[in-house]
CSV table of C-alpha atoms and ligand atoms in Angstrom, one decimal:
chain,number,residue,atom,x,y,z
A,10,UNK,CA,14.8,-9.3,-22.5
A,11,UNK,CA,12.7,-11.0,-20.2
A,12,UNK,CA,8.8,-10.5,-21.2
A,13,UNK,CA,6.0,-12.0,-19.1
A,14,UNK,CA,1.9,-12.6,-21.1
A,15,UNK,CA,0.5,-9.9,-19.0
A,16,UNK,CA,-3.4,-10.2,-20.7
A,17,UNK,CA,-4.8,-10.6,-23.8
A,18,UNK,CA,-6.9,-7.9,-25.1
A,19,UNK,CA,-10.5,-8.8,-26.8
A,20,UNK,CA,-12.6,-6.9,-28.6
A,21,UNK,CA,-16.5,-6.9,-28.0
A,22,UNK,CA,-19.3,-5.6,-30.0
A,23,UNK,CA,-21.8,-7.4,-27.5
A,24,UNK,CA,-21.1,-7.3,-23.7
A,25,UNK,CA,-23.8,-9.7,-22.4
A,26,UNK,CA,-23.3,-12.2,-24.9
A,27,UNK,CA,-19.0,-12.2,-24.5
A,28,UNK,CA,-19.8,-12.5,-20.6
A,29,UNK,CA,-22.6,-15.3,-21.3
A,30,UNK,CA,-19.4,-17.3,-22.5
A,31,UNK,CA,-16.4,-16.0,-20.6
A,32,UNK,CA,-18.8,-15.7,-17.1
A,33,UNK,CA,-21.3,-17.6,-17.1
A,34,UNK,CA,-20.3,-20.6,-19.6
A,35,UNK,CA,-16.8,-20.7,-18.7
A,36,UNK,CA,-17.4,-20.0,-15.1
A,37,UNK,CA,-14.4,-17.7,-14.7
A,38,UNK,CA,-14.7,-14.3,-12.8
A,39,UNK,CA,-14.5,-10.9,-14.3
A,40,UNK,CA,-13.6,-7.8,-12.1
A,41,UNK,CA,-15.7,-4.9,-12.0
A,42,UNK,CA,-15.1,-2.7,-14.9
A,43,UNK,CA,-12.4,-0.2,-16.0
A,44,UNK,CA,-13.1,3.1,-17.8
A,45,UNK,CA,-9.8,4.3,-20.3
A,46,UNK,CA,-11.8,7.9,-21.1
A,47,UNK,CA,-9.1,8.8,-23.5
A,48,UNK,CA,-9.4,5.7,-25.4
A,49,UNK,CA,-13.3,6.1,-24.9
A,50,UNK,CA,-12.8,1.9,-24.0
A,51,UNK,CA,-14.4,-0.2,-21.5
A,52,UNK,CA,-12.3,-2.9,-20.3
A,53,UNK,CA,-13.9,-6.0,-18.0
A,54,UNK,CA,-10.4,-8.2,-16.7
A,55,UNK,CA,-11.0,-11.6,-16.4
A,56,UNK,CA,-8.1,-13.6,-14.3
A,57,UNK,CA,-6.9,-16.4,-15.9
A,58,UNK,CA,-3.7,-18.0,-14.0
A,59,UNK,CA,-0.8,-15.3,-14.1
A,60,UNK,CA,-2.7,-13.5,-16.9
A,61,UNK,CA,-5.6,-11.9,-17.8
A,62,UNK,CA,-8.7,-11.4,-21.0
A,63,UNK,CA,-9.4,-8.3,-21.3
A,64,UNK,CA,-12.8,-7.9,-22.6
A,65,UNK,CA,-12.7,-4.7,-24.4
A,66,UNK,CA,-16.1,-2.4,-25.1
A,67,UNK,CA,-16.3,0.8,-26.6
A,68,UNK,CA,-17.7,3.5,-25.2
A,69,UNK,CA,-18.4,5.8,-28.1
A,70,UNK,CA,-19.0,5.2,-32.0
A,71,UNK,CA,-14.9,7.2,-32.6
A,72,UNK,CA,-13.8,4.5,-30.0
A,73,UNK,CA,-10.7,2.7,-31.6
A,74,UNK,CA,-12.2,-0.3,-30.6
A,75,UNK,CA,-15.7,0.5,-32.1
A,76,UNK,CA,-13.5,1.3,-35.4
A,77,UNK,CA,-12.0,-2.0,-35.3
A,78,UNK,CA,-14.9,-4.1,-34.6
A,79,UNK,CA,-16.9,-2.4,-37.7
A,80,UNK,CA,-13.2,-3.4,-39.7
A,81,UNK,CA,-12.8,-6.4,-38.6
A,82,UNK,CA,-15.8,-7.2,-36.3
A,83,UNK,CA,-15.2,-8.9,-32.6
A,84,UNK,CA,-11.9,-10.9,-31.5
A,85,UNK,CA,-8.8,-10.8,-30.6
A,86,UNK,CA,-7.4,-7.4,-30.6
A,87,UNK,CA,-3.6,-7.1,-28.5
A,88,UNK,CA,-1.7,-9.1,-26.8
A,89,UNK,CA,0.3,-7.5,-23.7
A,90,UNK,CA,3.9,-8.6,-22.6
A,91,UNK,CA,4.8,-6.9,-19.6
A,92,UNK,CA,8.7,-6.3,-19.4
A,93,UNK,CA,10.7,-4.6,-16.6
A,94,UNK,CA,11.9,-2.0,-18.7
A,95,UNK,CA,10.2,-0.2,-21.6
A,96,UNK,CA,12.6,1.9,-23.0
A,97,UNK,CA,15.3,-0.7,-23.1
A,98,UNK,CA,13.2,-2.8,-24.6
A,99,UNK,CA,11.6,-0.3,-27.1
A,100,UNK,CA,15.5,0.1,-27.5
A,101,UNK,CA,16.5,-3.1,-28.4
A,102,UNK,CA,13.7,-4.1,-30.9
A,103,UNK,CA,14.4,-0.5,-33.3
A,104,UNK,CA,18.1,-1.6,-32.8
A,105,UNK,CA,16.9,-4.7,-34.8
A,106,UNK,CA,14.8,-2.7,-37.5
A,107,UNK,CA,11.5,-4.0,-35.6
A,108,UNK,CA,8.8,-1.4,-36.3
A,109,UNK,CA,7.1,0.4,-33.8
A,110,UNK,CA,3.8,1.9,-33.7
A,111,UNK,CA,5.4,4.2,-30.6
A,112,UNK,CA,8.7,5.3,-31.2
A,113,UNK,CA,9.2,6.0,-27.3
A,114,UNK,CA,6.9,4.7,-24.8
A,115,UNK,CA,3.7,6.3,-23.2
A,116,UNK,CA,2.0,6.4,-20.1
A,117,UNK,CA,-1.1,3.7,-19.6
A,118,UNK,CA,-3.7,3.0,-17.5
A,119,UNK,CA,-2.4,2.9,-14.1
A,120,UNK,CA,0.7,4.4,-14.2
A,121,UNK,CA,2.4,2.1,-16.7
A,122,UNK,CA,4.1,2.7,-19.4
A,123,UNK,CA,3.6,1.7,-23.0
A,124,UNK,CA,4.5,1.1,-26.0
A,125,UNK,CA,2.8,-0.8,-28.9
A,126,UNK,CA,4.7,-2.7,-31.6
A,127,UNK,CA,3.5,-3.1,-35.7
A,128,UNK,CA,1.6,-5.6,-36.3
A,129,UNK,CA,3.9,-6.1,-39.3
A,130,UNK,CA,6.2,-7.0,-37.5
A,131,UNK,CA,5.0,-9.5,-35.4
A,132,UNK,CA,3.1,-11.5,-38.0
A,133,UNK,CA,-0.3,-9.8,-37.7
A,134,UNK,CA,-0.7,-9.8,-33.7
A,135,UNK,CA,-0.8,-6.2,-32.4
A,136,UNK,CA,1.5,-6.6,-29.5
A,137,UNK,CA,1.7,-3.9,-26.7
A,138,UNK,CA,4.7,-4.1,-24.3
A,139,UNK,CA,4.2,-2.6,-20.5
A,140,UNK,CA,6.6,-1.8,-18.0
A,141,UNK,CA,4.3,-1.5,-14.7
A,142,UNK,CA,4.1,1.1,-12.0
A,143,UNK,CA,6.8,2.0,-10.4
A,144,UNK,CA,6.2,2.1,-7.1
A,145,UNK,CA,10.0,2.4,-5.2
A,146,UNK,CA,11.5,4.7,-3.3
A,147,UNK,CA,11.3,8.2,-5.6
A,148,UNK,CA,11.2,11.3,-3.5
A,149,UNK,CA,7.7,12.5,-4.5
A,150,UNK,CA,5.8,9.7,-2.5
A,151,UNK,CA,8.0,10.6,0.7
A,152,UNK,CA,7.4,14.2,1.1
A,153,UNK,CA,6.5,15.4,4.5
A,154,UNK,CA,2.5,16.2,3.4
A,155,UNK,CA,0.6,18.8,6.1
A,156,UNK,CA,-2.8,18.3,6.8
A,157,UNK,CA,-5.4,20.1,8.8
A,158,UNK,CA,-8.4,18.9,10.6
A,159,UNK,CA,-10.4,21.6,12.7
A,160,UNK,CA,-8.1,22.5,15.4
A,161,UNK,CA,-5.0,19.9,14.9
A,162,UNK,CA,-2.5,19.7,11.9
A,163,UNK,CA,-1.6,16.1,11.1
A,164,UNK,CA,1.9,15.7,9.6
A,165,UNK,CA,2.4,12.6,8.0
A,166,UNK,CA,6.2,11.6,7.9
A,167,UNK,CA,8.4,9.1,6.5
A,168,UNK,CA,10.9,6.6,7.7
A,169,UNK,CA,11.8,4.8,4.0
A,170,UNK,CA,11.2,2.0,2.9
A,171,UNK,CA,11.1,-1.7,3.5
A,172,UNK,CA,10.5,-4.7,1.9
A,173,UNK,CA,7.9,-7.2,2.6
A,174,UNK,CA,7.1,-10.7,0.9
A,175,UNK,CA,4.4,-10.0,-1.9
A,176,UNK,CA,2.0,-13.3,-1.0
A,177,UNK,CA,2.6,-12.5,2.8
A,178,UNK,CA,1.0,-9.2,2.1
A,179,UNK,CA,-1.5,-10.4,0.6
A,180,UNK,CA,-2.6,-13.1,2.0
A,181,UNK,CA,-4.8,-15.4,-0.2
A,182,UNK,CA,-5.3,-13.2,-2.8
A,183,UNK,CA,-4.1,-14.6,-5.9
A,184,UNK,CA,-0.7,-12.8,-6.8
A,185,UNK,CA,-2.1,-12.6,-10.7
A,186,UNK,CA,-4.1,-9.9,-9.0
A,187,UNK,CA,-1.9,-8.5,-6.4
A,188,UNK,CA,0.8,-7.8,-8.7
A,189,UNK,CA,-1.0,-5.9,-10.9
A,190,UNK,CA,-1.0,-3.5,-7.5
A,191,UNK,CA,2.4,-3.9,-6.8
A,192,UNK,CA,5.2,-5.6,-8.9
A,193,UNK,CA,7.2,-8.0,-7.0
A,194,UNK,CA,10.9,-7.7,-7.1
A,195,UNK,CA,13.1,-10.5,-8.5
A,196,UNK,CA,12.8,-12.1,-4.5
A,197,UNK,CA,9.1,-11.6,-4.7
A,198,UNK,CA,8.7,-8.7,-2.3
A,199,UNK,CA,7.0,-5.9,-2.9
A,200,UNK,CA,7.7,-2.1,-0.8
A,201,UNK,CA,6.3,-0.9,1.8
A,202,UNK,CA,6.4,3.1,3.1
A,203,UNK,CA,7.1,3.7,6.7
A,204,UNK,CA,5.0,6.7,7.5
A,205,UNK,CA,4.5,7.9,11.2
A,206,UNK,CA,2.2,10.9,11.6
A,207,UNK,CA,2.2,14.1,14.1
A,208,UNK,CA,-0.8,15.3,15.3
A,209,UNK,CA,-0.3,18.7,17.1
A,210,UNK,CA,-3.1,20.1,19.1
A,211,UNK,CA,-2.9,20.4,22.9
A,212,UNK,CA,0.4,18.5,22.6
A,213,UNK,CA,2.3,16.9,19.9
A,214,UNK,CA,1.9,13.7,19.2
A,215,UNK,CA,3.5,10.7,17.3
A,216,UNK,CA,1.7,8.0,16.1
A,217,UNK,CA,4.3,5.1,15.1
A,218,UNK,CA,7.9,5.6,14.7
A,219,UNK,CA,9.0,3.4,11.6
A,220,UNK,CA,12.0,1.0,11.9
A,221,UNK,CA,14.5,3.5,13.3
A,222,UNK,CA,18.1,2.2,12.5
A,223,UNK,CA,19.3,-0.1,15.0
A,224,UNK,CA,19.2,-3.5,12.8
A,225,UNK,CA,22.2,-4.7,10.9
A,226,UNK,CA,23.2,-5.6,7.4
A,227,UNK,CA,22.0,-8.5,6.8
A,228,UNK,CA,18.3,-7.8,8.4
A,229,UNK,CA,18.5,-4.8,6.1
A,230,UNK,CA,19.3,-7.1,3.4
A,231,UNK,CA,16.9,-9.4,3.8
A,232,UNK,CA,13.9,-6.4,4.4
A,233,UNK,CA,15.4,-4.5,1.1
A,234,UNK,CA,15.8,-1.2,3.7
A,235,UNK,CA,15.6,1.9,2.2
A,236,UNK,CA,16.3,4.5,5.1
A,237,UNK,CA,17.5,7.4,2.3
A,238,UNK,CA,14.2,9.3,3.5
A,239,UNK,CA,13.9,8.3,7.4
A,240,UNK,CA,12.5,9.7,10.6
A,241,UNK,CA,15.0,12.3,11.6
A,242,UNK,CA,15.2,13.9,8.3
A,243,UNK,CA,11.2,14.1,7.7
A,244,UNK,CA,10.7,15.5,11.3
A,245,UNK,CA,13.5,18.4,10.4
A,246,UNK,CA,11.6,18.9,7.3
A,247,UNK,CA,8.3,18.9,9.3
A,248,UNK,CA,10.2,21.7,11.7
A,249,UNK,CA,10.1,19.9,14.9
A,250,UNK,CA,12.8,18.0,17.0
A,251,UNK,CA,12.8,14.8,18.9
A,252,UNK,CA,12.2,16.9,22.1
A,253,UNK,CA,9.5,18.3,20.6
A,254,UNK,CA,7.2,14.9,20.8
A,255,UNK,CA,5.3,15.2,24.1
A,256,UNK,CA,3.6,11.2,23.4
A,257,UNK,CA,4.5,8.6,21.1
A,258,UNK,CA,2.0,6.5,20.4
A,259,UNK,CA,2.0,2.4,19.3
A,260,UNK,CA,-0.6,1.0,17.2
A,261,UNK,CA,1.2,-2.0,18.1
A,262,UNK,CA,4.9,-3.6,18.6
A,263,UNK,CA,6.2,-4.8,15.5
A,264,UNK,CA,9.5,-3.6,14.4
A,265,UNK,CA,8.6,-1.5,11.3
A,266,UNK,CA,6.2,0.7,13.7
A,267,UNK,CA,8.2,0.4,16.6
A,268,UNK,CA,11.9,0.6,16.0
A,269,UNK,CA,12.1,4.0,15.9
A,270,UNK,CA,10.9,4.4,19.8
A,271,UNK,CA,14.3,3.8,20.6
A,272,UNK,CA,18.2,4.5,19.7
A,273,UNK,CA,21.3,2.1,20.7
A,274,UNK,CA,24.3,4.9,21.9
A,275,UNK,CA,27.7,4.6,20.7
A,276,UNK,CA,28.4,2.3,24.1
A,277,UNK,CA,25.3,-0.4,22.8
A,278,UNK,CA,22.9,1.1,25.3
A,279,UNK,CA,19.5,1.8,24.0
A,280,UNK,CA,17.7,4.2,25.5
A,281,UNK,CA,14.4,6.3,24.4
A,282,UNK,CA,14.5,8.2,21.2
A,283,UNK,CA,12.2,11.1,22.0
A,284,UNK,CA,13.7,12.2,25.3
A,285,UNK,CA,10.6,14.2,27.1
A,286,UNK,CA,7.8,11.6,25.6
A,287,UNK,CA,5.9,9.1,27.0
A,288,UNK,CA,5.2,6.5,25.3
A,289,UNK,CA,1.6,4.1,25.4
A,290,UNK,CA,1.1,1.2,24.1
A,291,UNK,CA,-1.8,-1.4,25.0
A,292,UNK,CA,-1.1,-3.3,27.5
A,293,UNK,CA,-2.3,-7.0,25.8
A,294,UNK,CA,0.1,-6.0,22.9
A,295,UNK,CA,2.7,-5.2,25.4
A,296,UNK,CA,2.3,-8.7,26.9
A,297,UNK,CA,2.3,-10.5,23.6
A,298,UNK,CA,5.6,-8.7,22.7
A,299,UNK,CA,7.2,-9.6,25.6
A,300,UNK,CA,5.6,-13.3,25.4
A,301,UNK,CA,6.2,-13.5,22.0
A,302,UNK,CA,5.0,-17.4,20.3
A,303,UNK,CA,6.6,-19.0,17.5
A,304,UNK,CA,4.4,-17.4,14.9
A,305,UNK,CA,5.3,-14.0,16.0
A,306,UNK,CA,8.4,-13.8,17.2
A,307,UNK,CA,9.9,-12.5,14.2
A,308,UNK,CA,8.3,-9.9,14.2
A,309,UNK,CA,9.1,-8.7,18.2
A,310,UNK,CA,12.2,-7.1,18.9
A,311,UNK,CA,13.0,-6.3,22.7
A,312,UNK,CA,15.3,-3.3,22.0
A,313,UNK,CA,12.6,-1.7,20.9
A,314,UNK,CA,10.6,-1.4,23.4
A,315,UNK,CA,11.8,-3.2,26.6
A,316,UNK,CA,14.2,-0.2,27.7
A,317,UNK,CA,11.1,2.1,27.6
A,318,UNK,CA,9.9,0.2,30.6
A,319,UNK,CA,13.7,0.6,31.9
A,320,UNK,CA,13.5,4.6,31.7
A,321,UNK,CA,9.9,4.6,33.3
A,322,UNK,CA,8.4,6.6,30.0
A,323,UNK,CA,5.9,3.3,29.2
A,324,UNK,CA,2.1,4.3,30.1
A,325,UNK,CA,0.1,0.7,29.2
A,326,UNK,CA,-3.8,1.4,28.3
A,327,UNK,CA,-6.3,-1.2,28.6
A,328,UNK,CA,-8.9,-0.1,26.5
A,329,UNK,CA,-10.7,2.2,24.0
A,330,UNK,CA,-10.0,5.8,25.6
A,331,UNK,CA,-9.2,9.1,25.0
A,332,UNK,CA,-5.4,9.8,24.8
A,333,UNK,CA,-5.3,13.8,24.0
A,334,UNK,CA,-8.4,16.0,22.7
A,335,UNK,CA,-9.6,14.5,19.7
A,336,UNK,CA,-7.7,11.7,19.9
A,337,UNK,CA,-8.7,7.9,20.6
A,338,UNK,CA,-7.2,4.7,20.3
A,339,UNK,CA,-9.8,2.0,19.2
A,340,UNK,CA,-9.1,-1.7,19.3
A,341,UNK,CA,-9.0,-3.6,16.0
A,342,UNK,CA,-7.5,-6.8,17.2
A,343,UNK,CA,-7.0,-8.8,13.5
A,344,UNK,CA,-3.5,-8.4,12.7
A,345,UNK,CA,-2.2,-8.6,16.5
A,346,UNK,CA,-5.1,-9.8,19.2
A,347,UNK,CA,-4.8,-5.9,20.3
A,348,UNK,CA,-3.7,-4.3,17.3
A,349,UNK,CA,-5.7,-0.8,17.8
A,350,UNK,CA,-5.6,2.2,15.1
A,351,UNK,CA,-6.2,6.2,16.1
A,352,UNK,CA,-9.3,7.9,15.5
A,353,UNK,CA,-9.0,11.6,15.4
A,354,UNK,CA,-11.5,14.2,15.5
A,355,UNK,CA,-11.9,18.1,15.3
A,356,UNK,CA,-14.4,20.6,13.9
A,357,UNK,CA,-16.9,18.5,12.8
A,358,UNK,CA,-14.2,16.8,10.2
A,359,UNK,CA,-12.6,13.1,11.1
A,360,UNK,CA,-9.2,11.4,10.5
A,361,UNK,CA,-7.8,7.5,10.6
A,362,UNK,CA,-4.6,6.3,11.1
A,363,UNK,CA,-5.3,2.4,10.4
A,364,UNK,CA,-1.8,1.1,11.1
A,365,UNK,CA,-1.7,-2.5,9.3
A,366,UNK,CA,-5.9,-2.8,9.4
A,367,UNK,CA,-5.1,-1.4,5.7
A,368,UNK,CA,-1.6,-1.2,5.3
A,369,UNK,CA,-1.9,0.1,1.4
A,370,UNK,CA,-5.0,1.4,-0.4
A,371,UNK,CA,-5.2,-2.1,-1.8
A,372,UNK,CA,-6.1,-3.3,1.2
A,373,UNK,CA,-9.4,-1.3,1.5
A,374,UNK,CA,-11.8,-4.0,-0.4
A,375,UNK,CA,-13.4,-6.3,2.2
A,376,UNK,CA,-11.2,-9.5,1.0
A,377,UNK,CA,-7.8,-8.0,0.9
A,378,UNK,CA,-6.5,-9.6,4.2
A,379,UNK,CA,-2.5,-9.5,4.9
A,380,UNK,CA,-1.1,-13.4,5.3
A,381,UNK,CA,0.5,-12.0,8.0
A,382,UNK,CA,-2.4,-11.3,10.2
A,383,UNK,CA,-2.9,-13.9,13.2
A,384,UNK,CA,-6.5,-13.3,13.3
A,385,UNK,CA,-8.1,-12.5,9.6
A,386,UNK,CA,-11.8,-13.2,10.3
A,387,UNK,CA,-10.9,-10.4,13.3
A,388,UNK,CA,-9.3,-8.0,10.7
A,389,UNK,CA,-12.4,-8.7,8.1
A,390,UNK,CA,-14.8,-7.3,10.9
A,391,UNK,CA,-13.0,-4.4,12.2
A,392,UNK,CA,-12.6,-3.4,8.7
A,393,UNK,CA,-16.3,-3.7,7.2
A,394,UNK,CA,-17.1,-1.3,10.2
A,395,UNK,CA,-14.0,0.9,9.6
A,396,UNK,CA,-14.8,1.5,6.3
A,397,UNK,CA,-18.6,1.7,6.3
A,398,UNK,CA,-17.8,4.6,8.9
A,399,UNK,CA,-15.1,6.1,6.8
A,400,UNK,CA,-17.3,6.5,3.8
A,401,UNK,CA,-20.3,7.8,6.0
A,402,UNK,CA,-18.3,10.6,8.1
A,403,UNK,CA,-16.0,11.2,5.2
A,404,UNK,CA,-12.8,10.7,7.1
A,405,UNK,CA,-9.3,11.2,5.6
A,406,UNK,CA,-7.0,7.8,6.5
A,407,UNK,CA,-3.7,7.6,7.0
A,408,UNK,CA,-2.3,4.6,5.2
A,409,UNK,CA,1.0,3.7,7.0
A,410,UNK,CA,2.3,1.5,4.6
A,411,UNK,CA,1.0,2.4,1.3
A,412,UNK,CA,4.8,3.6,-1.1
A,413,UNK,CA,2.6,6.1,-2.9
A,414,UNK,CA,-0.6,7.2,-0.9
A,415,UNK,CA,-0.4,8.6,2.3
A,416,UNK,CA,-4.1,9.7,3.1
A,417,UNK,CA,-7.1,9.4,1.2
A,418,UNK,CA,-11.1,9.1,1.4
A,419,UNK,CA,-13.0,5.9,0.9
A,420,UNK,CA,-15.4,6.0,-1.9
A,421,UNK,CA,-18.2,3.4,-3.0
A,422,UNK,CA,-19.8,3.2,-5.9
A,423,UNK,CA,-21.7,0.1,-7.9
A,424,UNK,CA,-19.7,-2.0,-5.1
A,425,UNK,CA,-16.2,-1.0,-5.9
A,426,UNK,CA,-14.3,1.0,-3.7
A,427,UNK,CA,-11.2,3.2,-4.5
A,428,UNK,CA,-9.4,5.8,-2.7
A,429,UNK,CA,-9.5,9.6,-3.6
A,430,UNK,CA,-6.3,11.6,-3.1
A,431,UNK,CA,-7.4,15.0,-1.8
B,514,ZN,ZN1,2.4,-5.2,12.0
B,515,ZN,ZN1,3.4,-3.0,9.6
């Protein structure tokens, strides 16, 4: 089996003097603090390389780690291999006659799974093996999810999956601390939802359209595309048809929000997907994806949107403005120069779809920039705003790309800010 030091674990009877050393002596940084209530344990992660310390407190006198620190006082306490598969390898070591403190793994913090191996047999090191999060393409996270806001119903959808370079997504932060987000796969991507959204009030609206199936087998190859759950199917689900959609609107041209605006026929035409829409798009991204640069052009294709402007159903807008009751289009600039995201509001109650401004929850804390955004110091602006707005007004946001989460509110609390799942 293949098994990767994913941290070790440290006991700590005294927090200010272990962070005098590891912090302040040492220099290194440690992230703001985890809570494990069940195991009534602090833990402080500190970075080092691929790995991590783990400073571990206890949080109550029965704490296991209070226990072991009055046995054995303060030091090392675990060390955690992360493997791709648990069971199998929880398999493989009984096969041998290892023994196991868990006879079948557990679920851990974060959605991993567990299992911890006696110390007995490892020569006196408590070893705990951890298969991360899953975070693929399992039906639960695709579901057609309904949500209403005063007078409009927003409908988030789903057009699979895809799969995008883990440090590209990321951008410069490290990928010890990005992939304890999202595992990479064995070609270092991790996967990213599709999710378009409806928004029916005085007409029915869709935001985004996902990558819609026009590319071929080797782009789908290389992208890892998953189009078991796609556009067609969720909209079904969601009871509407593509005749249905009155406006289709782009947060911006790239093909994984895009491709779906448009279907090639049996004959290689393409022509409009949503037959009675119109569609609008800014017009500075529509001139950048038509006068696409070398840094970009990867990420423009013309079948996607040129033959809207063929069948006369493109409306370009130039600026912030109101494109049906309740719902604007705000520039964000950042990722494209006019990247823009839809604010929507009804009753008193406010809603986000962010488009790649946060493409996963992860992406909410100030530094967590994509690599692939032309214009980062733009994105780090429009999202200190964004956010300090989302937490204020309490507004539900749409994540477009996030494989698990498809809305959520912004919290803040002692600095840290997380994502609650109403
Ligand atoms: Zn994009
Ligand atoms: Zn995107």
């Amino acid at each position: 089996m293949k098994a990767v030091l994913d941290h070790v674990g440290i006991a700590v009877k005294d927090l200010p003097a272990a962070l005098a050393f590891y912090r302040d002596a040492l220099g290194l940084d440690v992230e703001a603090p985890e809570d494990v209530a069940s195991q009534r344990v602090r833990a402080h992660f500190i970075p080092v390389g691929a790995s991590s310390l783990e400073l571990l407190e206890a949080t109550a006198p029965d704490s296991p780690i209070a226990k072991y620190v009055d046995k054995k006082g303060p030091g090392l306490h675990h060390i955690t291999l992360r493997v791709d598969d648990v069971h199998a390898a929880v398999e493989q070591l009984k096969a041998r006659g290892v023994r196991m403190i868990d006879e079948t793994p557990r679920p851990g913090a974060e959605g991993s799974t567990i299992a911890f191996v006696h110390p007995q047999a490892t020569h006196g090191v408590l070893v705990e093996l951890k298969q991360a999060a899953q975070r693929s393409a399992v039906s639960p996270e695709s579901q057609v999810k309904r949500y209403s806001l005063g007078e409009l119903e927003l409908i988030s959808l789903c057009d699979g999956f895809i799969r995008f370079d883990g440090g590209a997504m990321f951008g410069t932060v490290p990928k010890a601390l990005w992939s304890k987000q999202q595992q990479p796969d064995d070609r270092n991507r991790v996967t990213l939802a599709m999710r378009p959204l409806i928004i029916r009030g005085a007409r029915t609206m869709l935001v985004d359209a996902g990558l819609g199936d026009k590319d071929d087998a080797k782009f789908h190859d290389i992208y890892g595309v998953d189009r078991s759950r796609n556009l067609d199917r969720t909209l079904a689900e969601a009871g509407l048809k593509v005749e249905d959609v009155d406006i289709v609107l782009a947060s911006h041209l790239h093909f994984d929000h895009a491709g779906g605006f448009t279907v090639r026929e049996a004959d290689g035409r393409v022509r409009p997907t949503f037959p009675r829409a119109q569609y609008i798009v800014r017009r500075g991204e529509w001139e950048d994806a038509t006068h696409p640069h070398a840094r970009n052009r990867a990420s423009y294709l013309r079948d996607n949107y040129v033959p809207l402007a063929d069948a006369g159903v493109l409306q370009l807008v130039d600026d912030d403005q109101t494109i049906m009751p309740g719902v604007k289009v705000r520039r964000t600039g950042g990722h494209t120069m006019h990247h823009q995201i839809v604010m929507i509001e009804s009753g008193g109650k406010t809603a986000a779809f962010v488009a790649d401004l946060m493409p996963f929850t992860s992406h909410v804390p100030d530094a967590w920039i994509m690599g692939y955004d032309l214009y980062p110091m733009d994105t780090l602006a429009a999202k200190q705003q964004f956010v300090q707005e989302a937490i204020a007004k309490q507004t539900l946001v749409f994540f477009e790309h996030d494989p698990v989460v498809a809305a959520g509110y912004i919290r803040e609390a002692h600095g840290k800010r997380s994502v609650e799942i109403p």
